[in-house]
């Protein structure tokens, strides 16, 4: 049976969104991976499955292109905000997010970030402000969990880092038992950061909303920038607001590309 889906993106980070609130859709890792194939499927960075929620307006499940299910996705949350057509609470594995749609944009309020090593999680105790570890040119990252886990490397020029080579090495390092999202950032001024992200289970992406949040939080904690801060990714800019002990607010674009239909049984 064919059901409807939406193709959407946030700053080029693209999604297939399936609304399964009325007609349930069984989603498995192999099926998600098949749908995500850009040659034989539909193609996406993440697949978003909307389901009924008993604690919020909707439940959002997130599958990466490799089929793995993950906790949070900031860019996707802004897209779902547009579909909800009004302020909404969204249940995720990474916590409940509040969204406020705007004109082709949205603001998402994430829960308070976590910095404790066991909540990142790391395989051993260490200071997450400046971890005593390194991989080639990347050293002494900060670690932040914003609903999903991130390490952030502050470097003179983020474009000069071979993230396509180093990203998968760091993502799969035994130090990170649940793998890790890898961010390389350059502080341009106290109000501006440039950022590139290697997403676990996806690879290099044009934008990562939770990566922008984690990087802004780490930079504010280190005194490099002040809130609000503009984070520039290859796909465009996000505005991040955060103060110690408070939730994170992220504002940026979201785009509905087209609506289609598919029979998900054709994907295994």
XYZ file of N, CA, C and O in Angstrom, residues 59-215:
628
model
N 5.583 12.003 18.197
C 6.858 11.328 18.444
C 7.645 11.288 17.138
O 7.096 10.954 16.084
N 8.925 11.627 17.204
C 9.790 11.638 16.033
C 10.890 10.598 16.210
O 11.674 10.669 17.147
N 10.923 9.615 15.286
C 12.016 8.648 15.259
C 12.935 9.007 14.098
O 12.472 9.439 13.029
N 14.237 8.809 14.284
C 15.242 9.296 13.340
C 16.157 8.149 12.945
O 16.771 7.514 13.800
N 16.258 7.906 11.629
C 17.127 6.864 11.096
C 18.159 7.496 10.178
O 17.808 8.260 9.273
N 19.430 7.197 10.409
C 20.493 7.690 9.551
C 20.509 6.931 8.225
O 19.869 5.893 8.068
N 21.324 7.429 7.290
C 21.406 6.812 5.973
C 21.913 5.371 6.027
O 21.605 4.572 5.146
N 22.683 5.039 7.072
C 23.160 3.658 7.193
C 22.142 2.743 7.870
O 22.405 1.565 8.091
N 20.975 3.286 8.222
C 19.911 2.506 8.839
C 19.872 2.569 10.352
O 18.897 2.126 10.967
N 20.910 3.117 10.981
C 20.945 3.187 12.445
C 19.947 4.223 12.960
O 19.757 5.273 12.359
N 19.309 3.901 14.080
C 18.363 4.833 14.707
C 19.106 5.661 15.751
O 19.867 5.127 16.549
N 18.873 6.971 15.736
C 19.598 7.889 16.616
C 18.629 8.751 17.404
O 17.417 8.759 17.164
N 19.207 9.526 18.351
C 18.393 10.199 19.353
C 17.796 11.526 18.903
O 16.679 11.881 19.289
N 18.547 12.314 18.139
C 18.111 13.686 17.881
C 18.618 14.164 16.535
O 19.636 13.685 16.029
N 17.910 15.148 15.966
C 18.334 15.801 14.725
C 17.717 17.195 14.710
O 16.498 17.332 14.541
N 18.552 18.209 14.870
C 18.054 19.578 14.967
C 17.446 20.091 13.677
O 16.370 20.717 13.684
N 18.108 19.844 12.549
C 17.568 20.321 11.276
C 16.231 19.664 10.960
O 15.306 20.309 10.453
N 16.108 18.363 11.238
C 14.843 17.669 10.995
C 13.744 18.217 11.898
O 12.585 18.342 11.471
N 14.086 18.553 13.122
C 13.084 19.073 14.042
C 12.490 20.378 13.527
O 11.283 20.618 13.647
N 13.327 21.231 12.918
C 12.795 22.470 12.332
C 11.831 22.147 11.188
O 10.810 22.811 11.019
N 12.152 21.128 10.397
C 11.249 20.724 9.314
C 9.914 20.233 9.860
O 8.841 20.587 9.342
N 9.956 19.432 10.903
C 8.711 18.922 11.493
C 7.896 20.076 12.062
O 6.666 20.062 12.029
N 8.564 21.109 12.563
C 7.857 22.292 13.068
C 6.980 22.901 11.980
O 5.850 23.337 12.249
N 7.477 22.929 10.732
C 6.673 23.476 9.635
C 5.455 22.603 9.366
O 4.367 23.105 9.087
N 5.614 21.277 9.457
C 4.493 20.380 9.217
C 3.437 20.482 10.315
O 2.243 20.297 10.061
N 3.853 20.780 11.537
C 2.914 20.868 12.659
C 2.059 22.130 12.589
O 1.002 22.221 13.193
N 2.537 23.149 11.888
C 1.773 24.371 11.603
C 1.423 25.177 12.847
O 0.496 25.993 12.820
N 2.128 24.984 13.908
C 1.909 25.739 15.135
C 2.894 25.281 16.186
O 3.592 24.281 15.992
N 3.008 25.990 17.313
C 3.907 25.546 18.382
C 3.590 24.108 18.784
O 2.424 23.730 18.888
N 4.618 23.309 18.986
C 4.401 21.886 19.285
C 5.536 21.344 20.124
O 6.668 21.839 20.078
N 5.223 20.306 20.902
C 6.229 19.537 21.626
C 6.453 18.221 20.885
O 5.490 17.534 20.514
N 7.724 17.876 20.672
C 8.081 16.700 19.890
C 8.893 15.751 20.758
O 9.947 16.112 21.269
N 8.398 14.527 20.904
C 9.097 13.503 21.671
C 10.177 12.859 20.807
O 9.921 12.459 19.675
N 11.408 12.768 21.334
C 12.498 12.069 20.656
C 13.206 11.184 21.673
O 13.001 11.315 22.887
N 14.085 10.312 21.189
C 14.905 9.506 22.085
C 15.856 10.387 22.903
O 16.342 9.969 23.956
N 16.131 11.593 22.421
C 17.033 12.511 23.110
C 16.330 13.503 24.009
O 16.968 14.425 24.518
N 15.018 13.353 24.210
C 14.268 14.264 25.068
C 13.129 14.914 24.294
O 12.941 14.681 23.095
N 12.362 15.738 24.982
C 11.238 16.440 24.372
C 11.684 17.823 23.921
O 12.264 18.580 24.698
N 11.396 18.140 22.661
C 11.805 19.407 22.062
C 10.573 20.266 21.815
O 9.527 19.763 21.396
N 10.700 21.565 22.043
C 9.606 22.493 21.761
C 9.929 23.243 20.474
O 11.056 23.722 20.287
N 8.950 23.360 19.591
C 9.176 24.019 18.308
C 8.189 25.153 18.096
O 7.034 25.089 18.527
N 8.675 26.181 17.403
C 7.840 27.322 17.034
C 8.121 27.637 15.564
O 9.204 28.110 15.237
N 7.146 27.359 14.670
C 7.384 27.612 13.250
C 7.349 29.096 12.930
O 6.653 29.873 13.574
N 8.132 29.472 11.910
C 8.116 30.832 11.409
C 7.838 30.815 9.924
O 7.268 29.864 9.393
N 8.240 31.865 9.236
C 8.065 31.957 7.795
C 9.254 31.277 7.116
O 10.316 31.870 6.991
N 9.064 30.010 6.687
C 10.131 29.186 6.098
C 11.297 28.998 7.057
O 12.434 28.794 6.644
N 11.016 29.068 8.348
C 12.039 28.855 9.375
C 11.360 28.334 10.625
O 10.134 28.244 10.688
N 12.159 27.998 11.625
C 11.605 27.539 12.888
C 12.633 27.721 13.995
O 13.842 27.753 13.742
N 12.124 27.830 15.217
C 12.971 27.846 16.408
C 12.704 26.573 17.199
O 11.547 26.198 17.414
N 13.775 25.907 17.593
C 13.676 24.674 18.377
C 14.335 24.903 19.725
O 15.466 25.411 19.784
N 13.651 24.541 20.792
C 14.225 24.585 22.131
C 14.587 23.164 22.540
O 13.715 22.296 22.684
N 15.892 22.924 22.681
C 16.387 21.617 23.100
C 16.504 21.586 24.614
O 16.504 22.641 25.276
N 16.631 20.405 25.187
C 16.847 20.294 26.621
C 18.262 20.752 26.973
O 19.103 20.980 26.104
N 18.527 20.913 28.270
C 19.846 21.388 28.706
C 20.945 20.413 28.280
O 20.764 19.201 28.377
N 22.068 20.924 27.819
C 23.162 20.038 27.400
C 23.783 19.319 28.590
O 23.727 19.798 29.733
N 24.373 18.165 28.327
C 25.065 17.390 29.360
C 26.554 17.373 29.059
O 26.968 17.270 27.895
N 27.371 17.466 30.132
C 28.823 17.529 29.975
C 29.554 16.395 30.702
O 30.743 16.197 30.492
N 28.854 15.654 31.573
C 29.492 14.583 32.331
C 29.970 13.490 31.379
O 29.259 13.105 30.445
N 31.154 12.956 31.631
C 31.752 11.987 30.708
C 30.864 10.778 30.477
O 30.784 10.263 29.362
N 30.146 10.332 31.545
C 29.330 9.133 31.404
C 28.033 9.415 30.632
O 27.363 8.486 30.191
N 27.676 10.698 30.479
C 26.469 11.053 29.742
C 26.757 11.381 28.284
O 25.826 11.539 27.495
N 28.048 11.494 27.909
C 28.341 11.790 26.500
C 27.864 10.645 25.596
O 27.137 10.952 24.623
N 28.191 9.363 25.805
C 29.073 8.802 26.835
C 30.483 8.567 26.285
O 30.677 8.357 25.088
N 31.460 8.551 27.242
C 32.830 8.176 26.937
C 33.131 6.834 27.601
O 32.441 6.428 28.539
N 34.170 6.177 27.151
C 34.524 4.867 27.692
C 35.285 4.972 29.002
O 35.443 3.964 29.705
N 35.759 6.188 29.330
C 36.522 6.368 30.565
C 36.375 7.806 31.046
O 36.069 8.710 30.246
N 36.597 8.057 32.342
C 36.455 9.414 32.865
C 37.515 10.352 32.300
O 38.689 9.974 32.161
N 37.091 11.582 31.962
C 38.033 12.638 31.582
C 37.304 13.968 31.540
O 36.069 14.026 31.524
N 38.068 15.057 31.548
C 37.530 16.401 31.493
C 36.946 16.646 30.100
O 37.667 16.593 29.102
N 35.655 16.932 30.017
C 35.032 17.102 28.703
C 35.161 18.530 28.170
O 34.759 18.793 27.036
N 35.700 19.439 28.954
C 35.980 20.782 28.419
C 37.171 20.739 27.467
O 37.196 21.450 26.461
N 38.156 19.916 27.816
C 39.361 19.783 26.991
C 39.895 18.370 27.185
O 40.679 18.107 28.090
N 39.470 17.473 26.336
C 39.815 16.064 26.494
C 41.281 15.824 26.113
O 41.743 16.319 25.080
N 42.022 15.074 26.909
C 43.455 14.848 26.642
C 43.677 13.755 25.593
O 44.364 12.752 25.837
N 43.101 13.954 24.408
C 43.198 12.973 23.327
C 43.385 13.718 22.009
O 43.143 14.926 21.925
N 43.810 12.997 20.978
C 43.987 13.624 19.682
C 44.096 12.613 18.563
O 44.425 11.439 18.782
N 43.801 13.068 17.364
C 43.898 12.269 16.149
C 44.567 13.153 15.089
O 43.930 14.100 14.577
N 45.818 12.893 14.782
C 46.564 13.682 13.807
C 46.486 15.173 14.169
O 46.877 15.557 15.247
N 45.947 15.991 13.266
C 45.915 17.439 13.487
C 44.833 17.864 14.473
O 44.810 19.029 14.905
N 43.950 16.955 14.856
C 42.847 17.304 15.741
C 43.165 16.851 17.164
O 43.348 15.662 17.414
N 43.206 17.823 18.085
C 43.587 17.536 19.465
C 42.678 18.268 20.442
O 42.070 19.286 20.115
N 42.606 17.717 21.657
C 41.972 18.339 22.819
C 40.560 18.863 22.529
O 40.265 20.045 22.706
N 39.656 17.971 22.090
C 38.289 18.418 21.813
C 37.491 18.624 23.096
O 37.847 18.118 24.161
N 36.400 19.359 22.962
C 35.363 19.385 23.997
C 34.323 18.342 23.627
O 34.202 17.955 22.464
N 33.576 17.872 24.618
C 32.502 16.906 24.371
C 31.219 17.426 25.006
O 31.225 17.915 26.144
N 30.120 17.323 24.254
C 28.818 17.794 24.714
C 27.754 16.830 24.202
O 27.821 16.376 23.058
N 26.780 16.527 25.049
C 25.615 15.774 24.606
C 24.427 16.734 24.580
O 24.059 17.310 25.607
N 23.843 16.924 23.400
C 22.695 17.819 23.243
C 21.451 17.022 22.832
O 20.597 17.505 22.108
N 21.367 15.804 23.335
C 20.355 14.846 22.897
C 21.006 13.762 22.084
O 20.494 12.646 21.984
N 22.149 14.064 21.480
C 23.044 13.090 20.860
C 24.482 13.551 21.110
O 24.729 14.708 21.467
N 25.470 12.665 20.965
C 26.829 12.969 21.423
C 27.688 13.656 20.357
O 27.668 13.280 19.177
N 28.470 14.657 20.800
C 29.340 15.405 19.891
C 30.700 15.648 20.537
O 30.795 15.864 21.750
N 31.751 15.629 19.694
C 33.037 16.206 20.082
C 33.297 17.389 19.158
O 32.909 17.377 17.977
N 33.941 18.421 19.716
C 34.164 19.664 18.984
C 35.639 20.026 19.055
O 36.212 20.155 20.151
N 36.249 20.172 17.879
C 37.638 20.598 17.772
C 37.668 22.041 17.265
O 37.110 22.336 16.193
N 38.307 22.931 18.018
C 38.470 24.313 17.567
C 39.825 24.431 16.878
O 40.865 24.124 17.465
N 39.792 24.848 15.617
C 40.994 24.852 14.780
C 41.096 26.202 14.061
O 40.097 26.912 13.904
N 42.312 26.571 13.592
C 42.471 27.853 12.890
C 41.663 27.941 11.602
O 41.158 29.009 11.247
N 41.535 26.825 10.869
C 40.794 26.824 9.604
C 40.098 25.479 9.437
O 40.721 24.484 9.076
N 38.797 25.458 9.684
C 38.065 24.188 9.619
C 38.035 23.613 8.205
O 37.908 22.393 8.024
N 38.180 24.453 7.195
C 38.166 23.965 5.820
C 39.444 23.209 5.465
O 39.474 22.461 4.482
N 40.504 23.418 6.248
C 41.787 22.775 5.951
C 41.888 21.365 6.518
O 42.846 20.645 6.230
N 40.909 20.948 7.318
C 40.941 19.631 7.952
C 40.365 18.586 6.995
O 39.296 18.783 6.412
N 41.070 17.474 6.843
C 40.586 16.376 6.003
C 39.574 15.560 6.811
O 39.860 14.471 7.305
N 38.373 16.116 6.915
C 37.354 15.500 7.760
C 36.818 14.215 7.144
O 36.358 13.324 7.867
N 36.898 14.105 5.835
C 36.444 12.872 5.193
C 37.333 11.696 5.583
O 36.872 10.553 5.642
N 38.598 11.958 5.891
C 39.505 10.897 6.320
C 39.453 10.701 7.838
O 39.372 9.577 8.333
N 39.466 11.796 8.592
C 39.527 11.704 10.049
C 38.162 11.435 10.680
O 38.081 10.811 11.744
N 37.088 11.895 10.034
C 35.756 11.733 10.617
C 35.414 10.308 10.978
O 35.050 10.020 12.132
N 35.519 9.362 10.040
C 35.152 7.981 10.388
C 36.082 7.346 11.407
O 35.660 6.485 12.190
N 37.352 7.758 11.433
C 38.295 7.222 12.421
C 37.859 7.622 13.829
O 37.806 6.791 14.751
N 37.507 8.899 13.998
C 37.083 9.390 15.311
C 35.706 8.834 15.669
O 35.469 8.416 16.816
N 34.794 8.814 14.696
C 33.436 8.309 14.951
C 33.461 6.911 15.562
O 32.692 6.607 16.487
N 34.349 6.056 15.067
C 34.372 4.647 15.486
C 35.450 4.342 16.522
O 35.678 3.168 16.829
N 36.086 5.375 17.090
C 37.115 5.132 18.096
C 36.480 4.465 19.327
O 35.371 4.839 19.745
N 37.153 3.495 19.938
C 36.604 2.821 21.126
C 36.317 3.764 22.296
O 35.579 3.385 23.212
N 36.881 4.972 22.275
C 36.579 5.941 23.325
C 35.097 6.297 23.356
O 34.579 6.716 24.388
N 34.404 6.089 22.216
C 33.004 6.492 22.090
C 32.133 5.252 21.885
O 31.927 4.807 20.750
N 31.612 4.678 22.960
C 30.883 3.410 22.855
C 29.616 3.492 22.020
O 29.140 2.471 21.527
N 29.044 4.697 21.856
C 27.859 4.853 21.008
C 28.203 5.618 19.732
O 27.322 6.203 19.097
N 29.494 5.593 19.374
C 30.011 6.398 18.257
C 29.831 7.894 18.573
O 29.342 8.248 19.635
N 30.241 8.760 17.655
C 30.254 10.182 17.985
C 30.105 11.017 16.717
O 30.516 10.603 15.630
N 29.490 12.184 16.847
C 29.459 13.189 15.790
C 30.689 14.073 15.940
O 31.008 14.509 17.055
N 31.372 14.364 14.839
C 32.661 15.058 14.878
C 32.511 16.451 14.264
O 32.133 16.581 13.088
N 32.817 17.468 15.050
C 32.701 18.855 14.621
C 34.075 19.519 14.593
O 34.832 19.410 15.563
N 34.403 20.209 13.498
C 35.604 21.041 13.444
C 35.142 22.478 13.232
O 34.398 22.769 12.284
N 35.578 23.365 14.118
C 35.043 24.726 14.155
C 36.151 25.759 14.181
O 37.216 25.536 14.772
N 35.883 26.888 13.564
C 36.784 28.035 13.589
C 36.026 29.236 14.132
O 34.958 29.589 13.614
N 36.546 29.841 15.194
C 35.928 31.025 15.777
C 36.351 32.240 14.952
O 37.528 32.589 14.893
N 35.375 32.868 14.295
C 35.637 34.034 13.457
C 35.651 35.305 14.294
O 36.487 36.198 14.116
N 34.693 35.398 15.234
C 34.591 36.541 16.147
C 33.797 36.076 17.356
O 33.387 34.915 17.437
N 33.547 36.963 18.297
C 32.769 36.599 19.486
C 31.299 36.360 19.150
O 30.536 35.923 20.015
N 30.910 36.607 17.903
C 29.513 36.418 17.501
C 29.359 35.448 16.330
O 28.257 35.260 15.827
N 30.475 34.812 15.895
C 30.401 34.048 14.657
C 31.380 32.870 14.684
O 32.546 33.031 15.034
N 30.885 31.682 14.291
C 31.677 30.459 14.189
C 31.445 29.843 12.820
O 30.311 29.807 12.316
N 32.513 29.336 12.193
C 32.383 28.505 11.001
C 32.516 27.040 11.413
O 33.330 26.712 12.275
N 31.743 26.150 10.773
C 31.657 24.775 11.253
C 31.485 23.792 10.100
O 30.741 24.043 9.151
N 32.183 22.651 10.218
C 31.956 21.486 9.365
C 31.723 20.275 10.266
O 32.320 20.190 11.339
N 30.868 19.362 9.814
C 30.458 18.253 10.680
C 30.513 16.926 9.921
O 30.017 16.819 8.799
N 31.104 15.942 10.596
C 31.001 14.547 10.174
C 29.966 13.898 11.074
O 30.161 13.742 12.277
N 28.803 13.515 10.498
C 27.740 12.915 11.293
C 27.892 11.400 11.338
O 28.102 10.765 10.296
N 27.781 10.839 12.524
C 27.842 9.380 12.647
C 26.707 8.755 11.850
O 25.565 9.222 11.880
N 27.060 7.716 11.108
C 26.060 7.013 10.329
C 25.652 7.702 9.048
O 24.825 7.182 8.303
N 26.218 8.885 8.773
C 25.853 9.643 7.573
C 27.088 10.059 6.789
O 27.209 9.821 5.592
N 28.050 10.685 7.476
C 29.235 11.216 6.822
C 29.206 12.730 6.806
O 28.535 13.364 7.631
N 29.919 13.338 5.871
C 29.914 14.789 5.739
C 28.532 15.259 5.306
O 27.950 14.731 4.357
N 28.004 16.264 5.995
C 26.709 16.817 5.617
C 26.834 18.321 5.430
O 27.762 18.954 5.939
N 25.882 18.882 4.689
C 25.904 20.330 4.453
C 25.551 21.107 5.705
O 25.902 22.293 5.828
N 24.878 20.458 6.644
C 24.525 21.138 7.889
C 24.159 20.111 8.941
O 23.689 19.021 8.622
N 24.375 20.465 10.198
C 23.983 19.619 11.331
C 23.511 20.540 12.447
O 24.310 21.275 13.028
N 22.211 20.506 12.732
C 21.653 21.406 13.739
C 22.159 21.117 15.138
O 22.529 22.034 15.875
N 22.192 19.837 15.521
C 22.691 19.533 16.857
C 24.188 19.805 16.950
O 24.693 20.185 18.011
N 24.923 19.632 15.821
C 26.341 19.974 15.819
C 26.563 21.453 16.046
O 27.473 21.862 16.785
N 25.719 22.288 15.420
C 25.806 23.731 15.638
C 25.519 24.071 17.096
O 26.196 24.918 17.696
N 24.519 23.398 17.682
C 24.190 23.639 19.090
C 25.347 23.232 20.001
O 25.749 23.994 20.893
N 25.874 22.021 19.799
C 26.966 21.529 20.635
C 28.196 22.423 20.514
O 28.865 22.726 21.513
N 28.506 22.854 19.288
C 29.685 23.699 19.070
C 29.508 25.052 19.726
O 30.434 25.581 20.368
